[in-house]
mmCIF file of C-alpha atoms and ligand atoms in Angstrom:
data_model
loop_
_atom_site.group_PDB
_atom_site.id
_atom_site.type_symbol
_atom_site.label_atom_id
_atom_site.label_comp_id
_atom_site.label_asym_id
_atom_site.label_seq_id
_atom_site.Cartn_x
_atom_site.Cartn_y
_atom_site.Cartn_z
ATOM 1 C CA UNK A 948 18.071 -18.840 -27.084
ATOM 2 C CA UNK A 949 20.013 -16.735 -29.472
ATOM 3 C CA UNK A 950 18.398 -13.162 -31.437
ATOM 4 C CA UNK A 951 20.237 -11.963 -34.362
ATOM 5 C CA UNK A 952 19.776 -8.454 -36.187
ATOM 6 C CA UNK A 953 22.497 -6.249 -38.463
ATOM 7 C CA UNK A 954 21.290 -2.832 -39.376
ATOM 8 C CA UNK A 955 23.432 -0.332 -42.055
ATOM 9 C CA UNK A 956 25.774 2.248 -41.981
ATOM 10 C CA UNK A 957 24.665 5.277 -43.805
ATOM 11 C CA UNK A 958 25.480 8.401 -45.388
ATOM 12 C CA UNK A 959 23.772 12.201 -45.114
ATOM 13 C CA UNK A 960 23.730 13.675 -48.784
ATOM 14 C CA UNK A 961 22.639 16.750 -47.349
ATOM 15 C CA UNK A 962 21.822 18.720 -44.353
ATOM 16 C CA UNK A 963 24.519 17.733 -41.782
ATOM 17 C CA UNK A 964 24.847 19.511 -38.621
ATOM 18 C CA UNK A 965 22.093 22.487 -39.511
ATOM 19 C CA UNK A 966 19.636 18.957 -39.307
ATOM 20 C CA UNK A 967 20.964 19.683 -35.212
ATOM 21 C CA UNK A 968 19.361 23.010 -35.461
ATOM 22 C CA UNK A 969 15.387 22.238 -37.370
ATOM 23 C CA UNK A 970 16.405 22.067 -40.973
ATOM 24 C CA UNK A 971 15.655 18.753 -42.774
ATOM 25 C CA UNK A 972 18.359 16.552 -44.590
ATOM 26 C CA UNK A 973 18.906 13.807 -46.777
ATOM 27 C CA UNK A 974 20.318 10.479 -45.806
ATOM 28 C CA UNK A 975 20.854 6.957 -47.249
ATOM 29 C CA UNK A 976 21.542 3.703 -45.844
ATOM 30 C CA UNK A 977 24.445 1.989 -47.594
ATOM 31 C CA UNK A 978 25.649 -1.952 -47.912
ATOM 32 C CA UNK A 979 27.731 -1.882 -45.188
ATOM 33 C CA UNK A 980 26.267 -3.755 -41.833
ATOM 34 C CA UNK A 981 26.708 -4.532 -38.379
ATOM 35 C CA UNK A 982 25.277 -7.717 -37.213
ATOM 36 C CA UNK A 983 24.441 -7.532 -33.353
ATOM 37 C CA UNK A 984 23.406 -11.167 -31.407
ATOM 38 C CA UNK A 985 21.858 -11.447 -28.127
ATOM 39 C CA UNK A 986 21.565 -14.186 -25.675
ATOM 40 C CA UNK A 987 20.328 -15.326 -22.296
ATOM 41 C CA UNK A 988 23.398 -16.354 -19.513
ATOM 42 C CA UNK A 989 23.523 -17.640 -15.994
ATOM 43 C CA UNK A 990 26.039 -15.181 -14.622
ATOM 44 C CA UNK A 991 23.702 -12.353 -13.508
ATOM 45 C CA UNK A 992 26.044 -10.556 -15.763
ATOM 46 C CA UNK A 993 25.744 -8.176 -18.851
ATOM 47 C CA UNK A 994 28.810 -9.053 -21.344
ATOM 48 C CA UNK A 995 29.458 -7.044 -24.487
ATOM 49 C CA UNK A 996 32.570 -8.705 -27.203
ATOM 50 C CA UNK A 997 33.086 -5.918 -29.958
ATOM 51 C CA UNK A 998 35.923 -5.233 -31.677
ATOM 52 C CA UNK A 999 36.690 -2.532 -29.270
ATOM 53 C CA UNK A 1000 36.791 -5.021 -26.578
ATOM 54 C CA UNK A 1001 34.888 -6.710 -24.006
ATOM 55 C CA UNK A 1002 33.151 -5.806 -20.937
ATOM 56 C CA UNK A 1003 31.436 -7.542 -18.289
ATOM 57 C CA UNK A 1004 29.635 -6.242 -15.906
ATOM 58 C CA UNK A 1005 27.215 -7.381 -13.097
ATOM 59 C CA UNK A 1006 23.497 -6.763 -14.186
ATOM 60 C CA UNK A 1007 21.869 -3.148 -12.776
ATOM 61 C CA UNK A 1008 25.136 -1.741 -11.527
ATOM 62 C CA UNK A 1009 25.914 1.811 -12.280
ATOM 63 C CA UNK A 1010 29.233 1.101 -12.993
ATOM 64 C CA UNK A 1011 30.928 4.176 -15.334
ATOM 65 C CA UNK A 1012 31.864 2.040 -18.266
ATOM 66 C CA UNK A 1013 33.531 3.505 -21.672
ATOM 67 C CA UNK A 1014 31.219 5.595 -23.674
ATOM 68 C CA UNK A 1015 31.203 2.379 -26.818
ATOM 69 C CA UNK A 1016 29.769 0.235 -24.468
ATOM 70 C CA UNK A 1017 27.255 2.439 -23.079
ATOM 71 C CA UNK A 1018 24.433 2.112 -25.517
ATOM 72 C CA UNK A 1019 24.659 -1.713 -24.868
ATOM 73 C CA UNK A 1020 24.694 -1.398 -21.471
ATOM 74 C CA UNK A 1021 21.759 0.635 -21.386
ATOM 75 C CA UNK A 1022 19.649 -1.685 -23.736
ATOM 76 C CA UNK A 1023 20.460 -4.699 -21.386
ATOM 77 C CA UNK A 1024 19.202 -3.192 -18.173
ATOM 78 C CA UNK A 1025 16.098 -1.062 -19.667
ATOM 79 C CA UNK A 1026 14.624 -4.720 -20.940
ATOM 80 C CA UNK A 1027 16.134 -7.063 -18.323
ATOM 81 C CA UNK A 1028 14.714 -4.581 -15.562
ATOM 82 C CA UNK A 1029 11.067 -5.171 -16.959
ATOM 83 C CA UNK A 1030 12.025 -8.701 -17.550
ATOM 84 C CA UNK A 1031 12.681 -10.035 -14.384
ATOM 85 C CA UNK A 1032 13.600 -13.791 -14.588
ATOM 86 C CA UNK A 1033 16.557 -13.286 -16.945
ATOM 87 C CA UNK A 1034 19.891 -13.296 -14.824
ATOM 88 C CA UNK A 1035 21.990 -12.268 -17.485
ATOM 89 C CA UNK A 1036 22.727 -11.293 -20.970
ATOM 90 C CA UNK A 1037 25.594 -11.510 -23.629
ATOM 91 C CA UNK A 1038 25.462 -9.352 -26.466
ATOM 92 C CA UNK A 1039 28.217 -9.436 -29.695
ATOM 93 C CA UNK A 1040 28.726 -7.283 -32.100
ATOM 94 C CA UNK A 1041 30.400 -7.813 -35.323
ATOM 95 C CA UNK A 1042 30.878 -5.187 -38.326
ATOM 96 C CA UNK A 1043 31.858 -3.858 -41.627
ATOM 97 C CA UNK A 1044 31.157 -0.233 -40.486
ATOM 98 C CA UNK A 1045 34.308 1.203 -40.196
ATOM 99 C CA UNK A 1046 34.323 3.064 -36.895
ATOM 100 C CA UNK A 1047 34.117 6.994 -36.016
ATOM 101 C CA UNK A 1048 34.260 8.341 -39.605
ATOM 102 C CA UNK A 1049 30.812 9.537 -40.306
ATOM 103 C CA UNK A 1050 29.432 6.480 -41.404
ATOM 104 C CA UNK A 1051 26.779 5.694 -38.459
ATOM 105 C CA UNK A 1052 29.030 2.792 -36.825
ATOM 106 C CA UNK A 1053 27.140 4.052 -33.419
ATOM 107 C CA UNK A 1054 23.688 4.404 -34.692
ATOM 108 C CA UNK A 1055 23.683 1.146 -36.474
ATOM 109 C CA UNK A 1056 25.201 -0.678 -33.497
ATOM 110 C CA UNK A 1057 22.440 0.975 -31.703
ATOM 111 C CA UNK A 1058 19.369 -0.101 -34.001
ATOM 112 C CA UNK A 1059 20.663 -3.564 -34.157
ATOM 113 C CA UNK A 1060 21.073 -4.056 -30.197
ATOM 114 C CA UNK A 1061 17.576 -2.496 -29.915
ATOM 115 C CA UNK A 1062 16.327 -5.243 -32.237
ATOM 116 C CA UNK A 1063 18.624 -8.318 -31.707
ATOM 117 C CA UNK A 1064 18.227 -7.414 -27.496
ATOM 118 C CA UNK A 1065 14.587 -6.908 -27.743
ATOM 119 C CA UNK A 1066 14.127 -9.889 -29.670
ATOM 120 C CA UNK A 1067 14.908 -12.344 -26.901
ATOM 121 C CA UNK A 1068 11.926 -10.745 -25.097
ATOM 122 C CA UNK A 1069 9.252 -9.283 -27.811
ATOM 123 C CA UNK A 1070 9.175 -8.266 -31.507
ATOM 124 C CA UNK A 1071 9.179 -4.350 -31.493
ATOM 125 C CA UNK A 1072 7.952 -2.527 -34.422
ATOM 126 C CA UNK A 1073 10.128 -0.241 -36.406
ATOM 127 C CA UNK A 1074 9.048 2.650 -35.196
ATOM 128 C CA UNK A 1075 9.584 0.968 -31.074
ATOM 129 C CA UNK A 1076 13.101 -0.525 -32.862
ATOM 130 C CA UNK A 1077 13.633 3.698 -33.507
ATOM 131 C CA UNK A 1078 12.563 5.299 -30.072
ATOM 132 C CA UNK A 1079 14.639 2.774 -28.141
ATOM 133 C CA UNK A 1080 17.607 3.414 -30.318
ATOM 134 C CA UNK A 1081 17.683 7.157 -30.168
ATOM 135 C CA UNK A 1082 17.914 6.718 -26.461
ATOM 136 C CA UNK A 1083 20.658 4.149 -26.483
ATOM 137 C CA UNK A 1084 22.479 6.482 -28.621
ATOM 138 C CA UNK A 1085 21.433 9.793 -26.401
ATOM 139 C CA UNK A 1086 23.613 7.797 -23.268
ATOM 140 C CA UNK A 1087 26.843 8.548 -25.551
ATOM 141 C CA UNK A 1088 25.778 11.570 -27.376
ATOM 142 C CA UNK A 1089 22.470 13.605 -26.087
ATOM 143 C CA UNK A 1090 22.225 15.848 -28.766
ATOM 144 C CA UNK A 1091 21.344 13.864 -31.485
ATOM 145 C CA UNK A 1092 19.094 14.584 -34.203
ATOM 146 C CA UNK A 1093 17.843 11.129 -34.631
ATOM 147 C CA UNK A 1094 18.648 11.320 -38.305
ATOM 148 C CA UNK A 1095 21.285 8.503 -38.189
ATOM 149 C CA UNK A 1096 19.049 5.942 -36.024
ATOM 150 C CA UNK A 1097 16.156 7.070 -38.538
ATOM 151 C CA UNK A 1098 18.125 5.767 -41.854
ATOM 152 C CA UNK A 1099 19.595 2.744 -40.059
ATOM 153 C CA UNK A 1100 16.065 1.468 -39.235
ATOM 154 C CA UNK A 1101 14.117 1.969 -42.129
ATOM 155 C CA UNK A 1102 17.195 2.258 -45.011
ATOM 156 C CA UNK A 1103 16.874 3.411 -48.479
ATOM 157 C CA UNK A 1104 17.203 7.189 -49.197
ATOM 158 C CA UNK A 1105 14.993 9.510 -46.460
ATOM 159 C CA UNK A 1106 14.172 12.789 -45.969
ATOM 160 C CA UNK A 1107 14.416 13.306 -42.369
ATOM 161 C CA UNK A 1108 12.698 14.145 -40.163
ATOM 162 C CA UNK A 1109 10.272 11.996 -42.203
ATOM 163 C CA UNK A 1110 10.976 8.678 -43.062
ATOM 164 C CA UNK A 1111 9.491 9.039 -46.505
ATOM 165 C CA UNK A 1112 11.611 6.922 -49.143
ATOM 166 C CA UNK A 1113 12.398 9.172 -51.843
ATOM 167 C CA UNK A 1114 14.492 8.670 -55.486
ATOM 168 C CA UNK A 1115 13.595 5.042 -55.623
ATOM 169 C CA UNK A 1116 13.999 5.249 -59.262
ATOM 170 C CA UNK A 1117 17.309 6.880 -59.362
ATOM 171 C CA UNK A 1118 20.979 5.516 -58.459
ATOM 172 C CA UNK A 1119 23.725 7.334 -57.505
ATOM 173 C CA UNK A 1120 26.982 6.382 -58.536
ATOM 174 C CA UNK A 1121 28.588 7.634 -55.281
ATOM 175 C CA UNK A 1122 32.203 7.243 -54.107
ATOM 176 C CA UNK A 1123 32.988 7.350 -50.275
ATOM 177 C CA UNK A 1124 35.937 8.701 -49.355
ATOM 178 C CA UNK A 1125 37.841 7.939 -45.800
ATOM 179 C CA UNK A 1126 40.283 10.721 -44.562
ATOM 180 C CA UNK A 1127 41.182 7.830 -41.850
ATOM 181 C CA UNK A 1128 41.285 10.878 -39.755
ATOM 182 C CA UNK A 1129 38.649 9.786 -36.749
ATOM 183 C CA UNK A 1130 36.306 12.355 -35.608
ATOM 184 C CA UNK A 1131 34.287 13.358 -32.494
ATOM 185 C CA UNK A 1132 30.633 13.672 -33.300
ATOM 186 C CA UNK A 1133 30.080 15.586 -30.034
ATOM 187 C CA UNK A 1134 33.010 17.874 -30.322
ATOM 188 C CA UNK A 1135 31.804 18.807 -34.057
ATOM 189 C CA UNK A 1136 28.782 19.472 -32.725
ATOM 190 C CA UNK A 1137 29.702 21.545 -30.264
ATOM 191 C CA UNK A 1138 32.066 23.730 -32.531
ATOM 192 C CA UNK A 1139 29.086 24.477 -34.640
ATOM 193 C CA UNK A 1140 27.212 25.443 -31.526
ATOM 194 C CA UNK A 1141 30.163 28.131 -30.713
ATOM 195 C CA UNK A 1142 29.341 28.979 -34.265
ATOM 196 C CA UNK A 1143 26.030 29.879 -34.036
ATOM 197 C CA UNK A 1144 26.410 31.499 -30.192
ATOM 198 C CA UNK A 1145 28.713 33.789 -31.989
ATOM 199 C CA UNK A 1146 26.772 35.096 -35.288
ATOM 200 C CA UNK A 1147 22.620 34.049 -34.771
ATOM 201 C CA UNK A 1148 22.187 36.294 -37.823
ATOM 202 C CA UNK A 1149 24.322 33.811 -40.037
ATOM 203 C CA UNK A 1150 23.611 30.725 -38.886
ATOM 204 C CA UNK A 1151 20.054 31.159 -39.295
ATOM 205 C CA UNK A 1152 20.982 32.587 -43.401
ATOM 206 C CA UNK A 1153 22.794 29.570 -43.806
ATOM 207 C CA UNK A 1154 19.301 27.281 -42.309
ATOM 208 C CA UNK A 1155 17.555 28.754 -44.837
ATOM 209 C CA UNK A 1156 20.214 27.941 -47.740
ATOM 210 C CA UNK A 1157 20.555 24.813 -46.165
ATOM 211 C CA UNK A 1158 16.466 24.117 -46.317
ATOM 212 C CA UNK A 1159 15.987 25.584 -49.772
ATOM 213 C CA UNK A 1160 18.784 23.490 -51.164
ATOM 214 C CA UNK A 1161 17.338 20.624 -50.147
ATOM 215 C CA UNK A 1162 13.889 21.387 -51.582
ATOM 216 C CA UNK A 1163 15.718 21.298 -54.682
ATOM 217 C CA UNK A 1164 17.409 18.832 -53.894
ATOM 218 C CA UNK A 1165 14.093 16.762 -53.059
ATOM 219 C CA UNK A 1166 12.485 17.999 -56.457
ATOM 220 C CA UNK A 1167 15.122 16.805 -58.295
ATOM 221 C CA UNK A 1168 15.753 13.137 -56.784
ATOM 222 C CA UNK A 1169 11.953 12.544 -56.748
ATOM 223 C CA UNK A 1170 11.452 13.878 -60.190
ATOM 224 C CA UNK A 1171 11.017 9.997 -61.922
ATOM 225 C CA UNK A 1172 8.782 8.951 -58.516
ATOM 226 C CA UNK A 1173 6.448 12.210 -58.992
ATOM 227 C CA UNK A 1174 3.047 11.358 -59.771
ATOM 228 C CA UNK A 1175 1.814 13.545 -62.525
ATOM 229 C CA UNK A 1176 0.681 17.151 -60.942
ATOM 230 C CA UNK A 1177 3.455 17.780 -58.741
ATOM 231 C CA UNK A 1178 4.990 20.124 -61.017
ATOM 232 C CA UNK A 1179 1.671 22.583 -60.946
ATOM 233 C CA UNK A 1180 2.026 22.868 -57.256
ATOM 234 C CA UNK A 1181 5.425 24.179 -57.447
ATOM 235 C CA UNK A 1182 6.293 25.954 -60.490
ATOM 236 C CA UNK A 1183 9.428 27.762 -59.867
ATOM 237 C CA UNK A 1184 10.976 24.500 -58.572
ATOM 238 C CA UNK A 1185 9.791 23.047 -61.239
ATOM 239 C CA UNK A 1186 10.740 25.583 -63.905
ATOM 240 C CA UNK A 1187 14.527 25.736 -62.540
ATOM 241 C CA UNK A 1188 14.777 22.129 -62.451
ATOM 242 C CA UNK A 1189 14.252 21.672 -65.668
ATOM 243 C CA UNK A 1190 16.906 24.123 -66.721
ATOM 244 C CA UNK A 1191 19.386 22.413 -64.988
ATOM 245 C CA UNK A 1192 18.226 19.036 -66.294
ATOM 246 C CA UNK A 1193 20.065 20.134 -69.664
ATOM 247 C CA UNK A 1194 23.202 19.946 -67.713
ATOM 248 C CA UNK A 1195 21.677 15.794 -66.399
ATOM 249 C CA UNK A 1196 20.342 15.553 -63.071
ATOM 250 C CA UNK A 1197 23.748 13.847 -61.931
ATOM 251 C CA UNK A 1198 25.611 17.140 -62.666
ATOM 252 C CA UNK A 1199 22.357 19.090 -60.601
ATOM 253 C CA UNK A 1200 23.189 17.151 -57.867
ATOM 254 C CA UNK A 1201 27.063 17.443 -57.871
ATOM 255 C CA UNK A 1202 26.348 20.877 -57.847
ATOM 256 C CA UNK A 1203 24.170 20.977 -55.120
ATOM 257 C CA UNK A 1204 26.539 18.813 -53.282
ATOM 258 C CA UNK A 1205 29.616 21.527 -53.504
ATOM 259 C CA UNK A 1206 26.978 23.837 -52.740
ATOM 260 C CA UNK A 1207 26.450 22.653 -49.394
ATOM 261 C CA UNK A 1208 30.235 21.800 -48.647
ATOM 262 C CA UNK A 1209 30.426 25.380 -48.618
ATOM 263 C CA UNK A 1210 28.124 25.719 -45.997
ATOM 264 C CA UNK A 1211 29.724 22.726 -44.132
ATOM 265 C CA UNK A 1212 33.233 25.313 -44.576
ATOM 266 C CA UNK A 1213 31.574 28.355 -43.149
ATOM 267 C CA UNK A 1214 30.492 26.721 -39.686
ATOM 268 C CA UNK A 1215 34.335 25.135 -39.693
ATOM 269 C CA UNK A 1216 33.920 21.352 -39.345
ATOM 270 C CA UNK A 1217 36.113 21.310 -42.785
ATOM 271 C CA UNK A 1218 40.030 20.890 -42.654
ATOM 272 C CA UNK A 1219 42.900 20.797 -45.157
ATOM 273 C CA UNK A 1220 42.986 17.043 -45.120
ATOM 274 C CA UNK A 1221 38.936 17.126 -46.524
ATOM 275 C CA UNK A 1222 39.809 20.167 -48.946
ATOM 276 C CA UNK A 1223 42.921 18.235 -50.500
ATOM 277 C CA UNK A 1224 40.368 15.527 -50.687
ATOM 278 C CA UNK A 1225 37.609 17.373 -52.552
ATOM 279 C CA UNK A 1226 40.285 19.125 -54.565
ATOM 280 C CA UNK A 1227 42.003 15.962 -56.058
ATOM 281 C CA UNK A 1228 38.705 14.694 -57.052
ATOM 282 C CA UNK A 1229 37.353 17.760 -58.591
ATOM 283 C CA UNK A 1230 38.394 16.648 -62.462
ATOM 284 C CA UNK A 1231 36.369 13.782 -62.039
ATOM 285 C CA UNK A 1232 34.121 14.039 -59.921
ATOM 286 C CA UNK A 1233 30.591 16.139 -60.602
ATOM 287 C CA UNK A 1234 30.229 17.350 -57.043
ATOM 288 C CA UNK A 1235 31.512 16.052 -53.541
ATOM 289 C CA UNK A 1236 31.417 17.408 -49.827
ATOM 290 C CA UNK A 1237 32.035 15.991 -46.339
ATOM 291 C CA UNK A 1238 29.265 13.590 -45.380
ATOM 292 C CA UNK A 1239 28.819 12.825 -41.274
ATOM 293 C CA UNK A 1240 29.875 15.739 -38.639
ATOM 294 C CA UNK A 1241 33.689 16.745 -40.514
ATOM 295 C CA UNK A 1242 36.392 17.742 -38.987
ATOM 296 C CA UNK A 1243 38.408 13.814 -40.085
ATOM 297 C CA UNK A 1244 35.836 11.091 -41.532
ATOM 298 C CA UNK A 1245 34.628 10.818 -44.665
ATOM 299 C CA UNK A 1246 33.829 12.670 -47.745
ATOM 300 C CA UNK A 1247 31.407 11.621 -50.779
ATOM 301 C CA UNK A 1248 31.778 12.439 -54.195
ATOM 302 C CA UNK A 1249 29.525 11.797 -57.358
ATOM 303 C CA UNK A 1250 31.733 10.432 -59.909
ATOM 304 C CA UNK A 1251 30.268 9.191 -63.590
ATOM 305 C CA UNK A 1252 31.020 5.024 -63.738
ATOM 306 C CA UNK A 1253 34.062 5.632 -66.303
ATOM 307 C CA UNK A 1254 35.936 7.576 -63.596
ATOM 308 C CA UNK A 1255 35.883 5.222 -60.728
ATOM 309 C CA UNK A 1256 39.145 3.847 -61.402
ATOM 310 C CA UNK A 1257 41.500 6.962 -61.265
ATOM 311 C CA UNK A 1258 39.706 8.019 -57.820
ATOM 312 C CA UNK A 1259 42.851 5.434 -55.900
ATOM 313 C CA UNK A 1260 45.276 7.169 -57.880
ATOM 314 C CA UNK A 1261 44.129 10.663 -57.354
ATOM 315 C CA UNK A 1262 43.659 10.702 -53.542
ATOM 316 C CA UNK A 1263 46.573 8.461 -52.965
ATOM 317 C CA UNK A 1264 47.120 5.212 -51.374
ATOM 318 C CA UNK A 1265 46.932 6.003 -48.100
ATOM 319 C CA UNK A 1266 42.893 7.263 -47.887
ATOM 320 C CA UNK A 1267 40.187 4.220 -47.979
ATOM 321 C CA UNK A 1268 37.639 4.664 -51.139
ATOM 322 C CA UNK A 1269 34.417 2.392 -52.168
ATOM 323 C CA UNK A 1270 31.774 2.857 -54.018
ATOM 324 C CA UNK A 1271 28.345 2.482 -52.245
ATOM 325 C CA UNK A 1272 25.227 0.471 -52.647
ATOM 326 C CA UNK A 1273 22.387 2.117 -51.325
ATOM 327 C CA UNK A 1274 20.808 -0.221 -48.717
ATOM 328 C CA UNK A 1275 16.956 -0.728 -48.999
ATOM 329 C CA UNK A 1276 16.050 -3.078 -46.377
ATOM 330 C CA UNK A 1277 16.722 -1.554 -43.336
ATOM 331 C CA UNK A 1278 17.441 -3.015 -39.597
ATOM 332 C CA UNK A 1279 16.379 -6.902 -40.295
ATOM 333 C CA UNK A 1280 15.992 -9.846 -37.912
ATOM 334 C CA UNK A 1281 18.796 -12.635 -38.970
HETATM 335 O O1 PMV B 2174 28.268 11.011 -36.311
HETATM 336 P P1 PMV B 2174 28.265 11.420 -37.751
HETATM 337 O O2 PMV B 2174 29.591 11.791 -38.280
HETATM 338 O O3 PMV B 2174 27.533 10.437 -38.590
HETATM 339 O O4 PMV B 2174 27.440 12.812 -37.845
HETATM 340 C C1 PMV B 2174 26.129 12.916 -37.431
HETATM 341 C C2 PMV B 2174 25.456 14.029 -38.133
HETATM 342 C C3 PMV B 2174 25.284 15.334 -37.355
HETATM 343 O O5 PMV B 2174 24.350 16.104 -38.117
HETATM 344 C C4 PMV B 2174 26.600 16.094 -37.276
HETATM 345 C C5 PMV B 2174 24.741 15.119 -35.947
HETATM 346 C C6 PMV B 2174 23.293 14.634 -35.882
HETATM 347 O O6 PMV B 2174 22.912 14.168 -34.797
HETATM 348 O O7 PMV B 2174 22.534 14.748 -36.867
#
């Protein structure tokens, strides 16, 4: 018996790292997938086959394996140990994600174990699909937000730490950016940490920018999904949206992009590499800013249609671009 399930990659639009710390932020799952199948085996063994490898290992041992394989590894035994006539598992993963640049390689592998693994033994819900995978992912890096796992599972654009869809209605032509500079999630983390240790006072100014950008942000993207009303309850929002909805909400959000790279540049998980990046773009492009934890990865930019093919020329051949698709559907059963 084989269960198959892929979930996306994703981006955060807004609200990286402070989304560590209580603020909220804005993510979207885009067309890029990792497919994860499961099946029973004989050999009282858990086996993994990635791209990173393979690994087998005998089933409940608390053998130290390498931090990739751990969320796997931790799947296997949680639902084997309540399952107890399976004598082993092997689990492959294959995907378009490219790895450790921001673009939720780990929670998507994650999410689709939790739902290809589970699969063998029960269908889980979304929300189950989500609990399990924020654990798997805690084995290799405890302080997650849950943000990532939360996109991955349900797609489309989310405010987190809801899951509410929002700007339905409204496509971004968006440009991702690779630095092919990988990056340590933890390590960023922990840098901003330092960061806030060091000046409280800050850290918590640049929350509240953080939070009140994104109400904007929110007002803006949902403006064609409000229902009729909205405005009333929020009239400043509403009154300085639509002055800068003579400049087009594109160039509103550009704007609000750069706004938060600055922030992103304050707590230091920018480097030249991502500044030369932003900085060749900026004749095209209406906004841009790191997207994922920095320091390497990957930066988005919002550039108009008509632009798209001068980005390879401005950033140079050696950085990865595409334009993405914002995925709607979510972790899915195959
Ligand atoms: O691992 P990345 O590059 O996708 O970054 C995750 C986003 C952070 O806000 C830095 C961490 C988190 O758990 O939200």
């Amino acid at each position: 018996m084989k269960s198959t399930a892929s979930a996306p990659g994703k981006i955060i639009l807004f609200g990286e790292h402070f989304v560590v710390h209580g603020t909220r932020a804005i993510l979207a799952a885009i067309d890029k997938r990792v497919t994860v199948t499961s099946s029973f085996t004989d050999n009282n063994t858990i086996r993994v086959n990635s791209e990173l490898g393979m690994l087998e290992i005998p089933i409940s041992s608390s053998y130290e394996v390498k931090s990739e394989f751990k969320p796997f590894v931790y799947l296997a035994n949680k639902m084997i140990s309540s399952n107890q006539s399976v004598n082993g598992l092997e689990i492959t993963i294959d995907s378009d994600i490219p790895i450790g640049v921001g673009l939720g390689s780990s929670s998507a592998c994650c999410v689709a174990a939790t739902a290809s693994i589970s699969g063998l033994f029960k269908e889980l819900s979304s929300e189950e699909i989500l609990n399990l995978s924020i654990e798997a992912e805690k084995t290799i890096f405890p302080d997650t937000s849950g943000a990532d796992c939360t996109v991955c599972t349900y797609g489309g654009k989310i405010v987190y730490p809801s899951i509410e869809k929002i700007g339905n209605t409204f496509d971004l032509n968006l440009l991702i950016a690779n630095s092919m500079i990988p990056h340590s999630t933890k390590r960023s983390v922990e840098k901003v940490n330092k960061f806030k240790e060091n000046d409280e006072e800050r850290f918590s100014q640049l929350c509240d920018l953080e939070n009140g950008l994104i109400d904007e942000v929110i007002y803006a993207m949902k403006a064609n999904d409000v229902p009729t009303g909205f405005e009333n309850t929020n009239r400043s929002l509403h009154n300085s949206f639509q002055e800068k909805e003579k400049d087009g909400r594109e160039h509103f959000l550009g704007k609000k992009m750069s706004e938060n790279q600055k922030y992103l540049e304050e707590i230091q998980v920018s480097n030249n590499t991502l500044r030369d990046m932003i900085s060749s773009l900026n004749e095209i492009s209406l906004g841009s800013k790191i997207t994922g934890a920095g320091d390497g990865g990957c930066i988005i930019a919002l550039v108009k249609d008509e632009n798209m093919d001068k980005v390879s020329a401005l950033l140079g051949k050696d950085k990865e671009c595409f334009s993405a698709k914002i995925d709607t559907k979510g972790v899915v059963r195959v």
